[in-house]
Short mmCIF file of C-alpha atoms in Angstrom, two decimals:
data_model
loop_
_atom_site.label_atom_id
_atom_site.label_comp_id
_atom_site.label_asym_id
_atom_site.label_seq_id
_atom_site.Cartn_x
_atom_site.Cartn_y
_atom_site.Cartn_z
CA MET A 1 7.48 2.13 30.63
CA ALA A 2 5.04 2.42 33.55
CA PHE A 3 3.98 5.57 35.33
CA ASP A 4 2.08 5.72 38.59
CA ASN A 5 0.32 8.83 37.32
CA ILE A 6 -0.65 8.92 33.68
CA HIS A 7 -1.51 12.60 33.73
CA SER A 8 -0.99 15.85 35.58
CA GLN A 9 -3.34 17.01 38.31
CA GLN A 10 -4.68 19.64 35.91
CA VAL A 11 -5.58 17.04 33.28
CA GLY A 12 -7.26 15.01 36.03
CA GLN A 13 -9.31 18.03 37.09
CA CYS A 14 -10.34 18.69 33.48
CA ARG A 15 -11.36 15.05 33.14
CA THR A 16 -13.50 15.18 36.28
CA MET A 17 -15.12 18.50 35.31
CA TRP A 18 -15.87 17.16 31.81
CA LEU A 19 -17.53 14.02 33.13
CA ASP A 20 -19.51 16.05 35.68
CA GLU A 21 -20.74 18.33 32.89
CA LEU A 22 -21.71 15.39 30.69
CA SER A 23 -23.66 13.92 33.58
CA SER A 24 -25.44 17.05 34.76
CA LEU A 25 -25.93 19.16 31.63
CA ARG A 26 -26.15 16.57 28.89
CA ARG A 27 -27.66 13.97 31.19
CA LEU A 28 -25.79 11.09 29.56
CA SER A 29 -26.44 7.63 30.92
CA GLU A 30 -24.06 6.06 33.42
CA GLN A 31 -22.99 3.50 30.78
CA THR A 32 -22.16 6.25 28.28
CA LEU A 33 -20.16 8.14 30.91
CA ILE A 34 -18.22 4.98 31.71
CA ALA A 35 -17.51 4.38 28.02
CA TYR A 36 -16.43 8.01 27.44
CA ASP A 37 -14.16 7.90 30.48
CA ARG A 38 -12.66 4.63 29.23
CA ASP A 39 -12.05 6.19 25.80
CA LEU A 40 -10.21 9.12 27.37
CA ASP A 41 -8.29 6.75 29.62
CA GLN A 42 -7.16 4.78 26.56
CA LEU A 43 -5.91 7.97 24.92
CA LEU A 44 -4.05 9.03 28.06
CA HIS A 45 -2.41 5.62 28.48
CA PHE A 46 -1.40 5.63 24.82
CA LEU A 47 0.08 9.12 25.15
CA VAL A 48 2.17 8.16 28.17
CA GLY A 49 3.90 5.54 26.06
CA HIS A 50 3.95 7.73 22.97
CA LEU A 51 5.34 10.80 24.74
CA GLY A 52 7.38 9.04 27.42
CA GLU A 53 5.98 11.07 30.31
CA PRO A 54 2.69 11.76 32.13
CA VAL A 55 0.25 13.76 30.01
CA GLN A 56 -0.08 17.48 30.66
CA THR A 57 -2.48 19.99 29.14
CA LYS A 58 0.31 21.27 26.90
CA HIS A 59 0.55 17.79 25.36
CA LEU A 60 -3.19 17.71 24.69
CA GLN A 61 -2.96 21.15 23.06
CA ASN A 62 -0.12 20.15 20.77
CA LEU A 63 -1.09 16.75 19.41
CA THR A 64 -0.49 16.48 15.68
CA PRO A 65 -2.44 14.58 13.04
CA THR A 66 0.39 12.03 13.17
CA ASP A 67 -0.21 11.54 16.91
CA TRP A 68 -3.93 11.00 16.29
CA ARG A 69 -3.26 8.53 13.48
CA ALA A 70 -0.85 6.63 15.73
CA PHE A 71 -3.52 6.44 18.45
CA LEU A 72 -6.15 5.19 16.01
CA ALA A 73 -3.72 2.63 14.59
CA HIS A 74 -2.97 1.51 18.16
CA LYS A 75 -6.69 1.04 18.85
CA ARG A 76 -7.15 -0.88 15.61
CA SER A 77 -4.13 -3.11 16.35
CA ASN A 78 -5.73 -3.93 19.71
CA GLY A 79 -8.86 -5.18 17.96
CA ALA A 80 -11.09 -2.09 18.00
CA LYS A 81 -13.80 -2.19 15.35
CA ASN A 82 -15.11 0.78 13.35
CA ARG A 83 -18.07 1.35 15.67
CA SER A 84 -15.84 1.43 18.74
CA ILE A 85 -13.39 3.81 17.08
CA ALA A 86 -16.25 6.11 16.01
CA ARG A 87 -17.59 6.25 19.59
CA SER A 88 -14.10 6.89 20.90
CA LEU A 89 -13.64 9.79 18.49
CA SER A 90 -17.01 11.19 19.53
CA ALA A 91 -15.98 11.05 23.19
CA LEU A 92 -12.62 12.67 22.50
CA LYS A 93 -14.21 15.42 20.40
CA SER A 94 -16.51 16.12 23.32
CA PHE A 95 -13.53 16.29 25.67
CA TYR A 96 -11.70 18.68 23.35
CA LYS A 97 -14.76 20.91 23.00
CA PHE A 98 -14.86 21.05 26.79
CA LEU A 99 -11.13 21.89 26.95
CA ALA A 100 -11.64 24.66 24.38
CA LYS A 101 -14.57 26.09 26.33
CA GLU A 102 -12.41 26.13 29.47
CA GLY A 103 -9.48 27.74 27.60
CA TRP A 104 -7.19 24.70 27.70
CA ALA A 105 -7.22 23.90 23.99
CA THR A 106 -8.22 25.43 20.70
CA PRO A 107 -11.33 24.12 18.94
CA ASP A 108 -9.15 22.66 16.17
CA SER A 109 -6.82 20.75 18.52
CA LEU A 110 -8.44 17.47 17.51
CA ASN A 111 -8.14 18.10 13.75
#
């Protein structure tokens, strides 16, 4: 199932704002920003297939532990090693902290 848009405009705006904040406030390197963006992109692509529709903020707010386990299993089945999965989780935790700060998710949405 292919979608031209993997996420809503609102999710795209959150993504851009998050990356801008990481760049300006946390002063992460360009390579780290690219890796974090790729990690989020992998989650969004997984969710499109998992949910059957483009990702909206409501989907990000309502992911269950089962959804997260399915995503991690998907990454592992595609050859991701422990170090890569740990970095991916770090990136996604950062994204969820940003969403919570902006009022788009609760701090425990990633748990």
